[in-house]
Tab-separated table of C-alpha atoms in Angstrom:
chain	number	residue	atom	x	y	z
A	1	MET	CA	55.321	120.705	115.092
A	2	SER	CA	56.791	124.568	115.973
A	3	GLN	CA	58.888	124.791	119.472
A	4	GLU	CA	56.411	126.608	121.794
A	5	PHE	CA	54.451	123.564	121.730
A	6	THR	CA	57.377	121.396	122.147
A	7	LYS	CA	57.340	119.152	125.456
A	8	GLY	CA	59.279	120.624	128.315
A	9	HIS	CA	58.183	124.269	127.203
A	10	ALA	CA	55.606	125.928	129.437
A	11	PRO	CA	53.150	128.857	127.499
A	12	GLU	CA	54.732	132.512	128.456
A	13	VAL	CA	52.233	134.774	130.718
A	14	THR	CA	52.168	138.305	130.017
A	15	SER	CA	51.905	140.610	132.410
A	16	GLU	CA	48.588	141.363	131.012
A	17	GLN	CA	47.717	137.301	132.347
A	18	VAL	CA	49.604	138.376	135.979
A	19	VAL	CA	47.649	141.612	136.804
A	20	GLU	CA	44.545	140.073	136.021
A	21	THR	CA	45.454	137.701	138.244
A	22	VAL	CA	46.241	139.985	140.995
A	23	THR	CA	42.983	142.005	140.128
A	24	SER	CA	40.673	139.031	140.281
A	25	PHE	CA	42.206	137.689	143.698
A	26	TRP	CA	41.972	141.758	145.345
A	27	ASP	CA	37.822	141.653	143.811
A	28	ARG	CA	37.706	138.098	145.459
A	29	PHE	CA	39.766	138.018	148.878
A	30	GLY	CA	40.576	142.050	149.352
A	31	ARG	CA	37.817	142.810	151.890
A	32	VAL	CA	38.971	139.694	153.467
A	33	VAL	CA	42.520	140.507	153.720
A	34	ILE	CA	41.667	143.776	154.552
A	35	GLY	CA	39.696	142.394	157.848
A	36	VAL	CA	42.309	139.563	158.148
A	37	VAL	CA	44.944	142.739	159.302
A	38	ILE	CA	42.617	145.421	161.293
A	39	ALA	CA	41.692	142.337	163.332
A	40	VAL	CA	45.271	141.278	163.822
A	41	VAL	CA	45.954	145.062	164.972
A	42	ALA	CA	43.202	145.831	166.818
A	43	VAL	CA	44.048	142.144	168.873
A	44	GLY	CA	48.056	143.342	168.721
A	45	ALA	CA	46.470	147.481	170.576
A	46	ILE	CA	44.304	146.124	172.846
A	47	ALA	CA	46.877	143.516	174.491
A	48	PHE	CA	49.589	146.307	174.614
A	49	TYR	CA	47.106	148.344	176.095
A	50	THR	CA	45.906	145.627	178.540
A	51	VAL	CA	49.230	145.278	179.807
A	52	GLN	CA	50.114	148.840	180.389
A	53	ASN	CA	47.290	149.484	182.653
A	54	THR	CA	47.714	146.278	184.593
A	55	GLU	CA	51.082	147.043	184.826
A	56	LYS	CA	50.084	151.018	186.138
A	57	GLN	CA	47.708	148.887	188.824
A	58	ASN	CA	50.100	146.841	189.844
A	59	VAL	CA	52.387	149.847	190.556
A	60	ALA	CA	49.402	151.833	192.414
A	61	ALA	CA	48.881	148.415	194.305
A	62	ALA	CA	52.518	148.105	195.548
A	63	GLU	CA	51.907	151.841	196.701
A	64	LYS	CA	49.406	151.267	199.176
A	65	LEU	CA	50.328	147.608	200.036
A	66	ALA	CA	53.843	148.965	200.804
A	67	GLU	CA	51.402	151.141	203.388
A	68	ALA	CA	49.634	147.883	204.557
A	69	ASN	CA	52.686	145.915	205.343
A	70	ALA	CA	54.725	148.979	207.424
A	71	MET	CA	51.308	149.263	209.687
A	72	PHE	CA	51.458	145.488	210.219
A	73	TRP	CA	55.138	145.385	210.922
A	74	ASN	CA	54.367	148.343	213.365
A	75	GLY	CA	51.932	146.476	215.553
A	76	ASP	CA	48.966	148.441	213.537
A	77	TYR	CA	46.588	145.345	212.736
A	78	ASP	CA	43.310	147.226	212.514
A	79	ARG	CA	45.000	150.354	209.835
A	80	SER	CA	46.979	147.316	207.835
A	81	LYS	CA	43.920	145.283	207.525
A	82	THR	CA	41.714	147.817	206.219
A	83	LEU	CA	44.314	149.270	203.941
A	84	ALA	CA	44.744	145.196	202.424
A	85	GLU	CA	41.037	144.809	202.087
A	86	GLU	CA	40.805	147.932	199.965
A	87	VAL	CA	43.905	147.482	197.776
A	88	VAL	CA	42.622	143.797	197.531
A	89	LYS	CA	39.097	145.609	196.130
A	90	GLN	CA	40.171	148.382	193.670
A	91	TYR	CA	43.721	146.170	192.342
A	92	GLY	CA	42.704	142.512	193.263
A	93	SER	CA	43.181	140.769	189.830
A	94	THR	CA	46.862	142.264	190.448
A	95	ALA	CA	50.469	140.481	191.605
A	96	ASN	CA	50.150	143.326	194.356
A	97	GLY	CA	46.267	143.051	194.876
A	98	ASN	CA	46.410	139.137	195.694
A	99	ASP	CA	49.718	139.878	197.932
A	100	ALA	CA	47.255	142.168	200.337
A	101	ARG	CA	44.716	139.093	200.692
A	102	ARG	CA	47.665	137.561	202.487
A	103	VAL	CA	48.784	141.061	204.407
A	104	ALA	CA	45.372	140.905	205.461
A	105	GLY	CA	45.064	137.251	206.616
A	106	ASP	CA	48.394	138.500	208.618
A	107	ALA	CA	46.306	141.089	210.005
A	108	ALA	CA	43.443	139.502	210.551
A	109	TYR	CA	45.548	136.782	211.934
A	110	TRP	CA	46.954	138.793	214.789
A	111	LYS	CA	43.910	139.665	215.860
A	112	GLY	CA	42.112	136.912	216.258
A	113	GLN	CA	40.189	136.835	213.640
A	114	TRP	CA	41.000	133.462	213.215
A	115	LYS	CA	37.946	133.267	210.416
A	116	ASP	CA	38.621	135.501	208.396
A	117	ALA	CA	42.107	135.208	208.008
A	118	ILE	CA	41.500	131.537	206.831
A	119	THR	CA	39.249	133.112	203.894
A	120	GLN	CA	42.063	135.262	202.943
A	121	TYR	CA	44.870	133.470	202.731
A	122	LYS	CA	42.439	130.648	201.276
A	123	ALA	CA	42.014	133.513	198.214
A	124	TYR	CA	45.043	134.211	197.892
A	125	LEU	CA	46.350	130.305	197.795
A	126	SER	CA	43.565	130.039	194.925
A	127	LYS	CA	44.998	133.051	192.517
A	128	GLN	CA	48.919	131.746	193.358
A	129	SER	CA	49.485	128.034	194.453
A	130	THR	CA	53.026	127.978	193.934
A	131	GLY	CA	56.192	129.011	194.900
A	132	ILE	CA	57.970	129.428	199.157
A	133	VAL	CA	55.759	132.726	199.872
A	134	SER	CA	52.535	130.567	198.842
A	135	GLN	CA	54.204	127.672	200.941
A	136	ALA	CA	54.456	130.202	203.581
A	137	VAL	CA	51.133	131.296	203.647
A	138	ARG	CA	50.363	127.551	203.583
A	139	ARG	CA	51.610	127.285	207.287
A	140	SER	CA	49.453	130.274	208.221
A	141	LEU	CA	46.479	128.780	206.767
A	142	ALA	CA	47.651	125.773	208.961
A	143	TYR	CA	47.695	127.643	212.585
A	144	ALA	CA	44.470	129.867	211.604
A	145	TYR	CA	43.093	126.330	210.952
A	146	GLU	CA	44.541	124.754	214.598
A	147	SER	CA	43.783	128.263	216.461
A	148	ASP	CA	40.101	128.055	214.963
A	149	LYS	CA	39.838	124.338	215.926
A	150	GLN	CA	39.574	122.710	212.734
A	151	HIS	CA	42.411	120.169	214.055
A	152	ALA	CA	41.909	118.086	210.503
A	153	GLU	CA	42.067	120.925	208.056
A	154	ALA	CA	45.304	122.314	209.957
A	155	VAL	CA	46.538	118.218	210.183
A	156	LYS	CA	46.236	118.107	206.638
A	157	LEU	CA	48.385	120.810	206.137
A	158	TYR	CA	50.669	120.505	208.699
A	159	ASP	CA	51.321	116.945	207.285
A	160	GLN	CA	51.761	118.161	203.534
A	161	LEU	CA	54.747	121.334	205.060
A	162	VAL	CA	57.423	118.687	206.435
A	163	GLY	CA	60.266	119.163	204.395
A	164	VAL	CA	59.251	121.842	202.202
A	165	PHE	CA	61.651	124.273	204.633
A	166	GLU	CA	64.489	123.673	206.711
A	167	ARG	CA	64.788	121.022	208.639
A	168	GLU	CA	63.814	122.937	211.961
A	169	SER	CA	60.584	124.284	209.755
A	170	SER	CA	60.038	120.685	209.407
A	171	ALA	CA	60.344	119.214	213.190
A	172	GLU	CA	57.878	122.324	213.961
A	173	MET	CA	55.364	121.394	211.420
A	174	LEU	CA	55.329	117.717	212.718
A	175	ALA	CA	55.204	119.019	216.919
A	176	ALA	CA	52.009	121.012	215.358
A	177	SER	CA	50.033	117.899	213.288
A	178	ALA	CA	50.777	115.668	216.302
A	179	ARG	CA	49.326	118.671	218.747
A	180	CYS	CA	45.916	119.176	216.801
A	181	LEU	CA	46.007	114.873	216.918
A	182	GLU	CA	46.367	114.893	220.299
A	183	ALA	CA	43.517	117.644	220.994
A	184	THR	CA	40.926	115.420	218.668
A	185	ASN	CA	42.186	112.260	221.111
A	186	ASN	CA	43.984	110.415	218.388
A	187	LYS	CA	47.355	109.913	220.385
A	188	ALA	CA	48.069	106.710	218.266
A	189	GLU	CA	48.955	109.324	215.415
A	190	ALA	CA	49.834	112.048	217.550
A	191	ALA	CA	52.413	109.464	218.922
A	192	LYS	CA	52.687	108.284	215.249
A	193	ARG	CA	54.176	112.536	214.337
A	194	LEU	CA	56.780	112.138	217.326
A	195	GLN	CA	58.283	109.300	216.723
A	196	ARG	CA	59.398	110.692	213.025
A	197	LEU	CA	59.926	113.820	214.330
A	198	VAL	CA	62.548	111.802	216.567
A	199	ASP	CA	63.767	110.071	214.400
A	200	GLU	CA	64.548	112.521	211.033
A	201	PHE	CA	64.742	115.325	213.055
A	202	GLY	CA	66.596	114.693	216.304
A	203	ASP	CA	68.939	117.302	216.103
A	204	THR	CA	66.525	120.310	215.607
A	205	SER	CA	65.091	122.410	219.091
A	206	TYR	CA	61.896	120.955	219.228
A	207	ALA	CA	63.119	116.832	219.434
A	208	ASN	CA	63.618	117.014	223.306
A	209	ARG	CA	59.960	117.828	223.564
A	210	ALA	CA	58.992	115.409	221.582
A	211	ARG	CA	60.297	113.009	223.426
A	212	VAL	CA	58.993	113.358	226.880
A	213	LYS	CA	55.523	113.986	225.039
A	214	LEU	CA	56.392	110.621	222.835
A	215	ALA	CA	57.170	108.699	226.395
A	216	GLU	CA	53.685	110.932	227.765
A	217	LEU	CA	51.246	109.714	224.809
A	218	THR	CA	53.011	106.288	224.908
A	219	ALA	CA	53.362	104.871	228.666
A	220	PRO	CA	50.841	102.224	229.852
A	221	ALA	CA	47.701	103.120	231.569
A	222	ASN	CA	47.782	102.553	235.410
C-alpha cells in the first residue's frame, strides 16, 4: 500500500479545490453577506445621525431653557411658563426639553395654577423618575396637590419624602403630611406624623411647633 493512503495522512488539497470551494460559497451566500454588511453600516449611520441630531436639539433646548429660567427667577412667571412650554413642544424628547416641564410647572405653581403645575410635574417624572432633581419635583408636586386640596395624594408624597433630603426637610415633610391629614379631619394620623417629627427630628426648627400642635390634637375633649 502506498504512503498517501496510510493511516494518519489526509489527502492533499490542491489550490484549485480551495478556489472552487470559496467560489461556490460566494455564489451561494455572497448576496447575503453583502446584505448583512450594508445593514450593519446603515444601522451604524442611522444611530450616529440620531445621536448627533439629538445632541443638537438638546443644546438648542438648553439655550431657550436658560431664558425661561432667568425669567422665572426674575418673577416673570407668565413669560417663563410660555417659553418653557415652547421648549417642551419643540424639544420635549430631549433631557433639557423634559427639564422645561419642571420649569413650566414651577411657573404655573407660582401663578396659582395648581392643576397645570401638577400636570407638568407628573409629565416630568414620567420621563425622569430618579435622582435628586426628581425628588425635588416630587416635593413640588406634593405642595401642588395640597394647594389643589388633593390632600390624600399630597400625604402619599410627603410620607415618601421623609428621609430623602436633610433632617430639616424631613421634618418639613412630616409637618406637611400632618397638616393635610388634619385638613381631612384625620387627627389620629396627623398626631402620628407629629409624634414622629418630635421623636426623630426634635432638633429641627419644626419640632417646637409640632409639640404645640400635637398637644392641641391630643388634648381631651371638654
